[in-house]
PDB file of N, CA, C and O in Angstrom:
ATOM      1  N   GLY W  24       6.259   9.844  -1.807  1.00 85.00           N
ATOM      2  CA  GLY W  24       5.667  11.142  -1.987  1.00 85.00           C
ATOM      3  C   GLY W  24       6.701  12.252  -1.977  1.00 85.00           C
ATOM      4  O   GLY W  24       6.579  13.220  -2.717  1.00 85.00           O
ATOM      5  N   MET W  25       7.703  12.091  -1.104  1.00 90.00           N
ATOM      6  CA  MET W  25       8.740  13.130  -1.029  1.00 90.00           C
ATOM      7  C   MET W  25       9.538  13.221  -2.327  1.00 90.00           C
ATOM      8  O   MET W  25       9.864  14.317  -2.781  1.00 90.00           O
ATOM      9  N   ARG W  26       9.825  12.074  -2.907  1.00 92.00           N
ATOM     10  CA  ARG W  26      10.595  12.073  -4.160  1.00 92.00           C
ATOM     11  C   ARG W  26       9.782  12.680  -5.314  1.00 92.00           C
ATOM     12  O   ARG W  26      10.342  13.344  -6.180  1.00 92.00           O
ATOM     13  N   VAL W  27       8.495  12.440  -5.309  1.00 92.00           N
ATOM     14  CA  VAL W  27       7.646  13.038  -6.343  1.00 92.00           C
ATOM     15  C   VAL W  27       7.585  14.553  -6.151  1.00 92.00           C
ATOM     16  O   VAL W  27       7.620  15.315  -7.122  1.00 92.00           O
ATOM     17  N   ALA W  28       7.525  14.997  -4.898  1.00 94.00           N
ATOM     18  CA  ALA W  28       7.546  16.436  -4.624  1.00 94.00           C
ATOM     19  C   ALA W  28       8.860  17.051  -5.117  1.00 94.00           C
ATOM     20  O   ALA W  28       8.856  18.160  -5.676  1.00 94.00           O
ATOM     21  N   ASP W  29       9.965  16.334  -4.934  1.00 96.00           N
ATOM     22  CA  ASP W  29      11.254  16.798  -5.461  1.00 96.00           C
ATOM     23  C   ASP W  29      11.197  16.907  -6.981  1.00 96.00           C
ATOM     24  O   ASP W  29      11.705  17.870  -7.565  1.00 96.00           O
ATOM     25  N   ALA W  30      10.586  15.917  -7.629  1.00 96.00           N
ATOM     26  CA  ALA W  30      10.458  15.942  -9.088  1.00 96.00           C
ATOM     27  C   ALA W  30       9.572  17.102  -9.530  1.00 96.00           C
ATOM     28  O   ALA W  30       9.849  17.740 -10.550  1.00 96.00           O
ATOM     29  N   ARG W  31       8.528  17.394  -8.776  1.00 96.00           N
ATOM     30  CA  ARG W  31       7.664  18.539  -9.101  1.00 96.00           C
ATOM     31  C   ARG W  31       8.461  19.839  -9.084  1.00 96.00           C
ATOM     32  O   ARG W  31       8.322  20.674  -9.973  1.00 96.00           O
ATOM     33  N   ARG W  32       9.273  20.007  -8.048  1.00 97.00           N
ATOM     34  CA  ARG W  32      10.091  21.221  -7.953  1.00 97.00           C
ATOM     35  C   ARG W  32      11.093  21.286  -9.107  1.00 97.00           C
ATOM     36  O   ARG W  32      11.303  22.354  -9.698  1.00 97.00           O
ATOM     37  N   ALA W  33      11.710  20.157  -9.427  1.00 97.00           N
ATOM     38  CA  ALA W  33      12.673  20.127 -10.537  1.00 97.00           C
ATOM     39  C   ALA W  33      11.981  20.428 -11.863  1.00 97.00           C
ATOM     40  O   ALA W  33      12.538  21.124 -12.710  1.00 97.00           O
ATOM     41  N   GLU W  34      10.762  19.935 -12.018  1.00 96.00           N
ATOM     42  CA  GLU W  34      10.000  20.205 -13.249  1.00 96.00           C
ATOM     43  C   GLU W  34       9.664  21.688 -13.339  1.00 96.00           C
ATOM     44  O   GLU W  34       9.740  22.295 -14.407  1.00 96.00           O
ATOM     45  N   SER W  35       9.322  22.274 -12.223  1.00 97.00           N
ATOM     46  CA  SER W  35       9.027  23.705 -12.192  1.00 97.00           C
ATOM     47  C   SER W  35      10.257  24.527 -12.577  1.00 97.00           C
ATOM     48  O   SER W  35      10.160  25.480 -13.356  1.00 97.00           O
ATOM     49  N   LEU W  36      11.409  24.152 -12.052  1.00 97.00           N
ATOM     50  CA  LEU W  36      12.650  24.859 -12.381  1.00 97.00           C
ATOM     51  C   LEU W  36      13.008  24.716 -13.862  1.00 97.00           C
ATOM     52  O   LEU W  36      13.470  25.665 -14.495  1.00 97.00           O
ATOM     53  N   ALA W  37      12.786  23.535 -14.415  1.00 97.00           N
ATOM     54  CA  ALA W  37      13.046  23.331 -15.843  1.00 97.00           C
ATOM     55  C   ALA W  37      12.106  24.204 -16.672  1.00 97.00           C
ATOM     56  O   ALA W  37      12.524  24.816 -17.662  1.00 97.00           O
ATOM     57  N   GLY W  38      10.855  24.283 -16.263  1.00 96.00           N
ATOM     58  CA  GLY W  38       9.901  25.139 -16.965  1.00 96.00           C
ATOM     59  C   GLY W  38      10.298  26.599 -16.908  1.00 96.00           C
ATOM     60  O   GLY W  38      10.209  27.322 -17.908  1.00 96.00           O
ATOM     61  N   GLN W  39      10.765  27.051 -15.753  1.00 97.00           N
ATOM     62  CA  GLN W  39      11.229  28.430 -15.616  1.00 97.00           C
ATOM     63  C   GLN W  39      12.427  28.696 -16.520  1.00 97.00           C
ATOM     64  O   GLN W  39      12.506  29.740 -17.175  1.00 97.00           O
ATOM     65  N   ALA W  40      13.353  27.744 -16.557  1.00 97.00           N
ATOM     66  CA  ALA W  40      14.538  27.893 -17.415  1.00 97.00           C
ATOM     67  C   ALA W  40      14.133  27.946 -18.881  1.00 97.00           C
ATOM     68  O   ALA W  40      14.672  28.745 -19.653  1.00 97.00           O
ATOM     69  N   GLY W  41      13.151  27.121 -19.270  1.00 96.00           N
ATOM     70  CA  GLY W  41      12.666  27.130 -20.651  1.00 96.00           C
ATOM     71  C   GLY W  41      11.986  28.437 -21.011  1.00 96.00           C
ATOM     72  O   GLY W  41      12.190  28.977 -22.100  1.00 96.00           O
ATOM     73  N   ARG W  42      11.184  28.962 -20.089  1.00 96.00           N
ATOM     74  CA  ARG W  42      10.510  30.241 -20.348  1.00 96.00           C
ATOM     75  C   ARG W  42      11.522  31.381 -20.456  1.00 96.00           C
ATOM     76  O   ARG W  42      11.386  32.262 -21.311  1.00 96.00           O
ATOM     77  N   LYS W  43      12.540  31.351 -19.615  1.00 96.00           N
ATOM     78  CA  LYS W  43      13.574  32.389 -19.657  1.00 96.00           C
ATOM     79  C   LYS W  43      14.327  32.335 -20.984  1.00 96.00           C
ATOM     80  O   LYS W  43      14.581  33.368 -21.605  1.00 96.00           O
ATOM     81  N   LEU W  44      14.665  31.136 -21.417  1.00 96.00           N
ATOM     82  CA  LEU W  44      15.328  30.975 -22.712  1.00 96.00           C
ATOM     83  C   LEU W  44      14.446  31.519 -23.827  1.00 96.00           C
ATOM     84  O   LEU W  44      14.911  32.287 -24.678  1.00 96.00           O
ATOM     85  N   GLN W  45      13.177  31.151 -23.822  1.00 96.00           N
ATOM     86  CA  GLN W  45      12.258  31.617 -24.864  1.00 96.00           C
ATOM     87  C   GLN W  45      12.151  33.140 -24.865  1.00 96.00           C
ATOM     88  O   GLN W  45      12.176  33.769 -25.925  1.00 96.00           O
ATOM     89  N   GLU W  46      12.076  33.723 -23.685  1.00 96.00           N
ATOM     90  CA  GLU W  46      11.989  35.182 -23.582  1.00 96.00           C
ATOM     91  C   GLU W  46      13.229  35.840 -24.166  1.00 96.00           C
ATOM     92  O   GLU W  46      13.140  36.806 -24.931  1.00 96.00           O
ATOM     93  N   HIS W  47      14.387  35.305 -23.835  1.00 96.00           N
ATOM     94  CA  HIS W  47      15.631  35.879 -24.329  1.00 96.00           C
ATOM     95  C   HIS W  47      15.795  35.670 -25.832  1.00 96.00           C
ATOM     96  O   HIS W  47      16.323  36.549 -26.523  1.00 96.00           O
ATOM     97  N   LEU W  48      15.339  34.533 -26.339  1.00 95.00           N
ATOM     98  CA  LEU W  48      15.378  34.316 -27.793  1.00 95.00           C
ATOM     99  C   LEU W  48      14.473  35.317 -28.498  1.00 95.00           C
ATOM    100  O   LEU W  48      14.854  35.896 -29.524  1.00 95.00           O
ATOM    101  N   ASN W  49      13.289  35.535 -27.949  1.00 95.00           N
ATOM    102  CA  ASN W  49      12.346  36.480 -28.547  1.00 95.00           C
ATOM    103  C   ASN W  49      12.871  37.912 -28.529  1.00 95.00           C
ATOM    104  O   ASN W  49      12.574  38.688 -29.436  1.00 95.00           O
ATOM    105  N   ARG W  50      13.638  38.242 -27.493  1.00 95.00           N
ATOM    106  CA  ARG W  50      14.195  39.588 -27.377  1.00 95.00           C
ATOM    107  C   ARG W  50      15.466  39.756 -28.200  1.00 95.00           C
ATOM    108  O   ARG W  50      15.968  40.867 -28.340  1.00 95.00           O
ATOM    109  N   GLY W  51      15.993  38.671 -28.736  1.00 94.00           N
ATOM    110  CA  GLY W  51      17.184  38.736 -29.573  1.00 94.00           C
ATOM    111  C   GLY W  51      18.451  39.075 -28.805  1.00 94.00           C
ATOM    112  O   GLY W  51      19.312  39.783 -29.327  1.00 94.00           O
ATOM    113  N   LEU W  52      18.568  38.557 -27.598  1.00 93.00           N
ATOM    114  CA  LEU W  52      19.752  38.840 -26.793  1.00 93.00           C
ATOM    115  C   LEU W  52      20.990  38.168 -27.382  1.00 93.00           C
ATOM    116  O   LEU W  52      20.897  37.305 -28.261  1.00 93.00           O
ATOM    117  N   SER W  53      22.147  38.534 -26.860  1.00 90.00           N
ATOM    118  CA  SER W  53      23.424  38.074 -27.401  1.00 90.00           C
ATOM    119  C   SER W  53      23.584  36.556 -27.285  1.00 90.00           C
ATOM    120  O   SER W  53      22.929  35.901 -26.470  1.00 90.00           O
ATOM    121  N   GLY W  54      24.489  36.035 -28.069  1.00 91.00           N
ATOM    122  CA  GLY W  54      24.767  34.604 -28.082  1.00 91.00           C
ATOM    123  C   GLY W  54      25.246  34.076 -26.747  1.00 91.00           C
ATOM    124  O   GLY W  54      24.938  32.948 -26.370  1.00 91.00           O
ATOM    125  N   GLU W  55      26.002  34.891 -26.004  1.00 95.00           N
ATOM    126  CA  GLU W  55      26.484  34.456 -24.700  1.00 95.00           C
ATOM    127  C   GLU W  55      25.340  34.252 -23.719  1.00 95.00           C
ATOM    128  O   GLU W  55      25.337  33.293 -22.948  1.00 95.00           O
ATOM    129  N   VAL W  56      24.387  35.153 -23.746  1.00 95.00           N
ATOM    130  CA  VAL W  56      23.219  35.045 -22.855  1.00 95.00           C
ATOM    131  C   VAL W  56      22.402  33.818 -23.230  1.00 95.00           C
ATOM    132  O   VAL W  56      21.992  33.038 -22.363  1.00 95.00           O
ATOM    133  N   ILE W  57      22.202  33.620 -24.512  1.00 95.00           N
ATOM    134  CA  ILE W  57      21.427  32.477 -24.993  1.00 95.00           C
ATOM    135  C   ILE W  57      22.136  31.175 -24.642  1.00 95.00           C
ATOM    136  O   ILE W  57      21.500  30.211 -24.205  1.00 95.00           O
ATOM    137  N   GLN W  58      23.451  31.143 -24.803  1.00 96.00           N
ATOM    138  CA  GLN W  58      24.209  29.928 -24.451  1.00 96.00           C
ATOM    139  C   GLN W  58      24.071  29.625 -22.969  1.00 96.00           C
ATOM    140  O   GLN W  58      23.892  28.470 -22.579  1.00 96.00           O
ATOM    141  N   ALA W  59      24.140  30.650 -22.137  1.00 97.00           N
ATOM    142  CA  ALA W  59      23.966  30.452 -20.695  1.00 97.00           C
ATOM    143  C   ALA W  59      22.564  29.926 -20.396  1.00 97.00           C
ATOM    144  O   ALA W  59      22.391  29.052 -19.534  1.00 97.00           O
ATOM    145  N   ASP W  60      21.571  30.428 -21.120  1.00 97.00           N
ATOM    146  CA  ASP W  60      20.194  29.949 -20.937  1.00 97.00           C
ATOM    147  C   ASP W  60      20.064  28.484 -21.346  1.00 97.00           C
ATOM    148  O   ASP W  60      19.399  27.701 -20.662  1.00 97.00           O
ATOM    149  N   PHE W  61      20.680  28.122 -22.467  1.00 96.00           N
ATOM    150  CA  PHE W  61      20.653  26.720 -22.895  1.00 96.00           C
ATOM    151  C   PHE W  61      21.344  25.826 -21.874  1.00 96.00           C
ATOM    152  O   PHE W  61      20.860  24.748 -21.550  1.00 96.00           O
ATOM    153  N   ASP W  62      22.478  26.293 -21.354  1.00 97.00           N
ATOM    154  CA  ASP W  62      23.192  25.515 -20.332  1.00 97.00           C
ATOM    155  C   ASP W  62      22.332  25.338 -19.081  1.00 97.00           C
ATOM    156  O   ASP W  62      22.286  24.253 -18.501  1.00 97.00           O
ATOM    157  N   ARG W  63      21.656  26.411 -18.674  1.00 97.00           N
ATOM    158  CA  ARG W  63      20.782  26.354 -17.499  1.00 97.00           C
ATOM    159  C   ARG W  63      19.644  25.357 -17.728  1.00 97.00           C
ATOM    160  O   ARG W  63      19.311  24.553 -16.857  1.00 97.00           O
ATOM    161  N   LEU W  64      19.064  25.407 -18.917  1.00 97.00           N
ATOM    162  CA  LEU W  64      17.975  24.496 -19.239  1.00 97.00           C
ATOM    163  C   LEU W  64      18.462  23.052 -19.293  1.00 97.00           C
ATOM    164  O   LEU W  64      17.792  22.146 -18.796  1.00 97.00           O
ATOM    165  N   GLU W  65      19.626  22.843 -19.863  1.00 96.00           N
ATOM    166  CA  GLU W  65      20.180  21.490 -19.925  1.00 96.00           C
ATOM    167  C   GLU W  65      20.405  20.940 -18.515  1.00 96.00           C
ATOM    168  O   GLU W  65      20.047  19.797 -18.218  1.00 96.00           O
ATOM    169  N   LEU W  66      20.982  21.736 -17.651  1.00 97.00           N
ATOM    170  CA  LEU W  66      21.206  21.323 -16.276  1.00 97.00           C
ATOM    171  C   LEU W  66      19.880  21.010 -15.579  1.00 97.00           C
ATOM    172  O   LEU W  66      19.750  19.992 -14.896  1.00 97.00           O
ATOM    173  N   ALA W  67      18.878  21.849 -15.790  1.00 97.00           N
ATOM    174  CA  ALA W  67      17.567  21.629 -15.177  1.00 97.00           C
ATOM    175  C   ALA W  67      16.921  20.354 -15.702  1.00 97.00           C
ATOM    176  O   ALA W  67      16.283  19.609 -14.946  1.00 97.00           O
ATOM    177  N   ALA W  68      17.089  20.078 -16.987  1.00 96.00           N
ATOM    178  CA  ALA W  68      16.508  18.865 -17.577  1.00 96.00           C
ATOM    179  C   ALA W  68      17.167  17.612 -17.002  1.00 96.00           C
ATOM    180  O   ALA W  68      16.484  16.626 -16.689  1.00 96.00           O
ATOM    181  N   PHE W  69      18.479  17.649 -16.829  1.00 96.00           N
ATOM    182  CA  PHE W  69      19.162  16.496 -16.237  1.00 96.00           C
ATOM    183  C   PHE W  69      18.814  16.334 -14.762  1.00 96.00           C
ATOM    184  O   PHE W  69      18.700  15.216 -14.272  1.00 96.00           O
ATOM    185  N   GLU W  70      18.635  17.444 -14.072  1.00 97.00           N
ATOM    186  CA  GLU W  70      18.227  17.364 -12.666  1.00 97.00           C
ATOM    187  C   GLU W  70      16.817  16.779 -12.567  1.00 97.00           C
ATOM    188  O   GLU W  70      16.539  15.964 -11.686  1.00 97.00           O
ATOM    189  N   LEU W  71      15.947  17.175 -13.474  1.00 97.00           N
ATOM    190  CA  LEU W  71      14.603  16.597 -13.498  1.00 97.00           C
ATOM    191  C   LEU W  71      14.678  15.100 -13.740  1.00 97.00           C
ATOM    192  O   LEU W  71      14.009  14.318 -13.053  1.00 97.00           O
ATOM    193  N   GLU W  72      15.506  14.687 -14.686  1.00 96.00           N
ATOM    194  CA  GLU W  72      15.655  13.261 -14.955  1.00 96.00           C
ATOM    195  C   GLU W  72      16.151  12.517 -13.707  1.00 96.00           C
ATOM    196  O   GLU W  72      15.645  11.456 -13.358  1.00 96.00           O
ATOM    197  N   ARG W  73      17.111  13.095 -13.027  1.00 97.00           N
ATOM    198  CA  ARG W  73      17.650  12.474 -11.810  1.00 97.00           C
ATOM    199  C   ARG W  73      16.561  12.339 -10.755  1.00 97.00           C
ATOM    200  O   ARG W  73      16.422  11.296 -10.117  1.00 97.00           O
ATOM    201  N   ARG W  74      15.747  13.379 -10.593  1.00 96.00           N
ATOM    202  CA  ARG W  74      14.668  13.341  -9.606  1.00 96.00           C
ATOM    203  C   ARG W  74      13.588  12.327  -9.995  1.00 96.00           C
ATOM    204  O   ARG W  74      13.013  11.662  -9.140  1.00 96.00           O
ATOM    205  N   VAL W  75      13.325  12.209 -11.279  1.00 96.00           N
ATOM    206  CA  VAL W  75      12.346  11.229 -11.756  1.00 96.00           C
ATOM    207  C   VAL W  75      12.832   9.817 -11.458  1.00 96.00           C
ATOM    208  O   VAL W  75      12.075   8.972 -10.967  1.00 96.00           O
ATOM    209  N   LEU W  76      14.099   9.555 -11.738  1.00 95.00           N
ATOM    210  CA  LEU W  76      14.643   8.223 -11.474  1.00 95.00           C
ATOM    211  C   LEU W  76      14.618   7.904  -9.978  1.00 95.00           C
ATOM    212  O   LEU W  76      14.321   6.770  -9.588  1.00 95.00           O
ATOM    213  N   ALA W  77      14.899   8.895  -9.148  1.00 95.00           N
ATOM    214  CA  ALA W  77      14.831   8.692  -7.701  1.00 95.00           C
ATOM    215  C   ALA W  77      13.394   8.392  -7.273  1.00 95.00           C
ATOM    216  O   ALA W  77      13.160   7.523  -6.416  1.00 95.00           O
ATOM    217  N   ALA W  78      12.425   9.092  -7.867  1.00 93.00           N
ATOM    218  CA  ALA W  78      11.014   8.852  -7.537  1.00 93.00           C
ATOM    219  C   ALA W  78      10.587   7.453  -7.978  1.00 93.00           C
ATOM    220  O   ALA W  78       9.872   6.760  -7.245  1.00 93.00           O
ATOM    221  N   ARG W  79      11.037   7.031  -9.152  1.00 92.00           N
ATOM    222  CA  ARG W  79      10.720   5.676  -9.617  1.00 92.00           C
ATOM    223  C   ARG W  79      11.274   4.624  -8.663  1.00 92.00           C
ATOM    224  O   ARG W  79      10.593   3.669  -8.305  1.00 92.00           O
ATOM    225  N   ASP W  80      12.531   4.793  -8.294  1.00 92.00           N
ATOM    226  CA  ASP W  80      13.161   3.839  -7.383  1.00 92.00           C
ATOM    227  C   ASP W  80      12.433   3.788  -6.048  1.00 92.00           C
ATOM    228  O   ASP W  80      12.199   2.707  -5.501  1.00 92.00           O
ATOM    229  N   ALA W  81      12.103   4.948  -5.515  1.00 90.00           N
ATOM    230  CA  ALA W  81      11.411   4.996  -4.224  1.00 90.00           C
ATOM    231  C   ALA W  81      10.041   4.339  -4.313  1.00 90.00           C
ATOM    232  O   ALA W  81       9.629   3.621  -3.392  1.00 90.00           O
ATOM    233  N   GLN W  82       9.357   4.559  -5.419  1.00 87.00           N
ATOM    234  CA  GLN W  82       8.033   3.951  -5.566  1.00 87.00           C
ATOM    235  C   GLN W  82       8.137   2.431  -5.653  1.00 87.00           C
ATOM    236  O   GLN W  82       7.329   1.714  -5.064  1.00 87.00           O
ATOM    237  N   LYS W  83       9.139   1.944  -6.342  1.00 86.00           N
ATOM    238  CA  LYS W  83       9.330   0.494  -6.444  1.00 86.00           C
ATOM    239  C   LYS W  83       9.640  -0.114  -5.081  1.00 86.00           C
ATOM    240  O   LYS W  83       9.131  -1.169  -4.728  1.00 86.00           O
ATOM    241  N   ARG W  84      10.500   0.554  -4.322  1.00 86.00           N
ATOM    242  CA  ARG W  84      10.890   0.044  -3.002  1.00 86.00           C
ATOM    243  C   ARG W  84       9.767   0.152  -1.985  1.00 86.00           C
ATOM    244  O   ARG W  84       9.587  -0.741  -1.173  1.00 86.00           O
ATOM    245  N   CYS W  85       9.031   1.249  -2.035  1.00 82.00           N
ATOM    246  CA  CYS W  85       8.034   1.522  -0.987  1.00 82.00           C
ATOM    247  C   CYS W  85       6.605   1.184  -1.406  1.00 82.00           C
ATOM    248  O   CYS W  85       5.696   1.219  -0.578  1.00 82.00           O
ATOM    249  N   GLY W  86       6.404   0.908  -2.683  1.00 75.00           N
ATOM    250  CA  GLY W  86       5.056   0.609  -3.158  1.00 75.00           C
ATOM    251  C   GLY W  86       4.107   1.774  -2.993  1.00 75.00           C
ATOM    252  O   GLY W  86       3.021   1.630  -2.458  1.00 75.00           O
ATOM    253  N   GLY W  87       4.532   2.945  -3.430  1.00 68.00           N
ATOM    254  CA  GLY W  87       3.724   4.155  -3.299  1.00 68.00           C
ATOM    255  C   GLY W  87       2.423   4.070  -4.060  1.00 68.00           C
ATOM    256  O   GLY W  87       2.164   3.115  -4.801  1.00 68.00           O
ATOM    257  N   PRO W  88       1.561   5.078  -3.882  1.00 73.00           N
ATOM    258  CA  PRO W  88       0.256   5.088  -4.547  1.00 73.00           C
ATOM    259  C   PRO W  88       0.382   4.998  -6.067  1.00 73.00           C
ATOM    260  O   PRO W  88       1.270   5.597  -6.665  1.00 73.00           O
ATOM    261  N   ALA W  89      -0.531   4.262  -6.659  1.00 74.00           N
ATOM    262  CA  ALA W  89      -0.498   4.038  -8.112  1.00 74.00           C
ATOM    263  C   ALA W  89      -0.691   5.329  -8.892  1.00 74.00           C
ATOM    264  O   ALA W  89      -0.161   5.467  -9.994  1.00 74.00           O
ATOM    265  N   GLU W  90      -1.435   6.289  -8.337  1.00 77.00           N
ATOM    266  CA  GLU W  90      -1.675   7.531  -9.079  1.00 77.00           C
ATOM    267  C   GLU W  90      -0.387   8.332  -9.286  1.00 77.00           C
ATOM    268  O   GLU W  90      -0.308   9.146 -10.195  1.00 77.00           O
ATOM    269  N   LEU W  91       0.616   8.068  -8.462  1.00 84.00           N
ATOM    270  CA  LEU W  91       1.891   8.759  -8.641  1.00 84.00           C
ATOM    271  C   LEU W  91       2.656   8.241  -9.856  1.00 84.00           C
ATOM    272  O   LEU W  91       3.475   8.957 -10.413  1.00 84.00           O
ATOM    273  N   THR W  92       2.368   7.016 -10.258  1.00 86.00           N
ATOM    274  CA  THR W  92       3.067   6.433 -11.413  1.00 86.00           C
ATOM    275  C   THR W  92       2.851   7.284 -12.661  1.00 86.00           C
ATOM    276  O   THR W  92       3.800   7.572 -13.386  1.00 86.00           O
ATOM    277  N   GLY W  93       1.617   7.696 -12.899  1.00 87.00           N
ATOM    278  CA  GLY W  93       1.321   8.531 -14.064  1.00 87.00           C
ATOM    279  C   GLY W  93       2.031   9.868 -14.005  1.00 87.00           C
ATOM    280  O   GLY W  93       2.568  10.350 -15.009  1.00 87.00           O
ATOM    281  N   GLU W  94       2.044  10.469 -12.823  1.00 90.00           N
ATOM    282  CA  GLU W  94       2.719  11.755 -12.663  1.00 90.00           C
ATOM    283  C   GLU W  94       4.218  11.607 -12.882  1.00 90.00           C
ATOM    284  O   GLU W  94       4.845  12.432 -13.557  1.00 90.00           O
ATOM    285  N   ILE W  95       4.791  10.550 -12.357  1.00 92.00           N
ATOM    286  CA  ILE W  95       6.227  10.301 -12.535  1.00 92.00           C
ATOM    287  C   ILE W  95       6.539  10.131 -14.016  1.00 92.00           C
ATOM    288  O   ILE W  95       7.529  10.672 -14.524  1.00 92.00           O
ATOM    289  N   GLU W  96       5.702   9.416 -14.732  1.00 92.00           N
ATOM    290  CA  GLU W  96       5.929   9.204 -16.165  1.00 92.00           C
ATOM    291  C   GLU W  96       5.793  10.508 -16.950  1.00 92.00           C
ATOM    292  O   GLU W  96       6.526  10.738 -17.912  1.00 92.00           O
ATOM    293  N   GLN W  97       4.884  11.377 -16.543  1.00 93.00           N
ATOM    294  CA  GLN W  97       4.755  12.680 -17.205  1.00 93.00           C
ATOM    295  C   GLN W  97       6.026  13.497 -17.002  1.00 93.00           C
ATOM    296  O   GLN W  97       6.512  14.142 -17.939  1.00 93.00           O
ATOM    297  N   PHE W  98       6.557  13.465 -15.785  1.00 93.00           N
ATOM    298  CA  PHE W  98       7.808  14.168 -15.528  1.00 93.00           C
ATOM    299  C   PHE W  98       8.932  13.598 -16.384  1.00 93.00           C
ATOM    300  O   PHE W  98       9.774  14.340 -16.896  1.00 93.00           O
ATOM    301  N   HIS W  99       8.947  12.284 -16.538  1.00 94.00           N
ATOM    302  CA  HIS W  99       9.982  11.642 -17.357  1.00 94.00           C
ATOM    303  C   HIS W  99       9.872  12.098 -18.808  1.00 94.00           C
ATOM    304  O   HIS W  99      10.884  12.404 -19.453  1.00 94.00           O
ATOM    305  N   GLN W 100       8.661  12.161 -19.325  1.00 95.00           N
ATOM    306  CA  GLN W 100       8.459  12.627 -20.698  1.00 95.00           C
ATOM    307  C   GLN W 100       8.894  14.077 -20.867  1.00 95.00           C
ATOM    308  O   GLN W 100       9.521  14.442 -21.867  1.00 95.00           O
ATOM    309  N   ARG W 101       8.586  14.915 -19.885  1.00 94.00           N
ATOM    310  CA  ARG W 101       9.013  16.320 -19.955  1.00 94.00           C
ATOM    311  C   ARG W 101      10.527  16.433 -19.914  1.00 94.00           C
ATOM    312  O   ARG W 101      11.114  17.249 -20.634  1.00 94.00           O
ATOM    313  N   SER W 102      11.152  15.627 -19.075  1.00 94.00           N
ATOM    314  CA  SER W 102      12.605  15.623 -19.005  1.00 94.00           C
ATOM    315  C   SER W 102      13.199  15.254 -20.356  1.00 94.00           C
ATOM    316  O   SER W 102      14.121  15.928 -20.852  1.00 94.00           O
ATOM    317  N   ASN W 103      12.672  14.218 -20.965  1.00 93.00           N
ATOM    318  CA  ASN W 103      13.151  13.810 -22.297  1.00 93.00           C
ATOM    319  C   ASN W 103      12.922  14.906 -23.324  1.00 93.00           C
ATOM    320  O   ASN W 103      13.785  15.162 -24.162  1.00 93.00           O
ATOM    321  N   SER W 104      11.765  15.558 -23.256  1.00 94.00           N
ATOM    322  CA  SER W 104      11.458  16.626 -24.206  1.00 94.00           C
ATOM    323  C   SER W 104      12.441  17.784 -24.056  1.00 94.00           C
ATOM    324  O   SER W 104      12.942  18.324 -25.049  1.00 94.00           O
ATOM    325  N   TRP W 105      12.707  18.187 -22.816  1.00 93.00           N
ATOM    326  CA  TRP W 105      13.660  19.283 -22.588  1.00 93.00           C
ATOM    327  C   TRP W 105      15.044  18.888 -23.075  1.00 93.00           C
ATOM    328  O   TRP W 105      15.738  19.695 -23.716  1.00 93.00           O
ATOM    329  N   GLN W 106      15.460  17.656 -22.803  1.00 93.00           N
ATOM    330  CA  GLN W 106      16.789  17.219 -23.237  1.00 93.00           C
ATOM    331  C   GLN W 106      16.874  17.179 -24.757  1.00 93.00           C
ATOM    332  O   GLN W 106      17.894  17.570 -25.332  1.00 93.00           O
ATOM    333  N   ASP W 107      15.807  16.721 -25.418  1.00 93.00           N
ATOM    334  CA  ASP W 107      15.798  16.714 -26.874  1.00 93.00           C
ATOM    335  C   ASP W 107      15.863  18.138 -27.432  1.00 93.00           C
ATOM    336  O   ASP W 107      16.546  18.391 -28.423  1.00 93.00           O
ATOM    337  N   TYR W 108      15.181  19.055 -26.786  1.00 91.00           N
ATOM    338  CA  TYR W 108      15.169  20.442 -27.242  1.00 91.00           C
ATOM    339  C   TYR W 108      16.561  21.058 -27.145  1.00 91.00           C
ATOM    340  O   TYR W 108      17.010  21.726 -28.061  1.00 91.00           O
ATOM    341  N   VAL W 109      17.208  20.799 -26.018  1.00 88.00           N
ATOM    342  CA  VAL W 109      18.537  21.372 -25.803  1.00 88.00           C
ATOM    343  C   VAL W 109      19.521  20.713 -26.757  1.00 88.00           C
ATOM    344  O   VAL W 109      20.377  21.314 -27.327  1.00 88.00           O
TER     345      VAL W 109
END
C-alpha cells in the first residue's frame, strides 16, 4: 500500500508538470522555459515509472490486494504515455 501511495504522489507530480507545460505552450513562452518544462515532465515520468516498478515488486513480494494491481497498471500506462509525449 505504501508503494502504491508513492506512485499516486508521483503520478500527481507528473500531471502537474504536464499541466504546467501545456499552460506555458499555450501562452507562447520562450524556448528555454518550454525546454525546462519538458525536462521537468521527463523527470516526473521516469520517477513515476520507478515508483510503479517498486509498487509491482512490493505487491509480488507481499501479495498485496488484487485491486491495487489495476491501479498500478494504470500508473504504468500513464508513465509510458508521458514518456512517449516527451
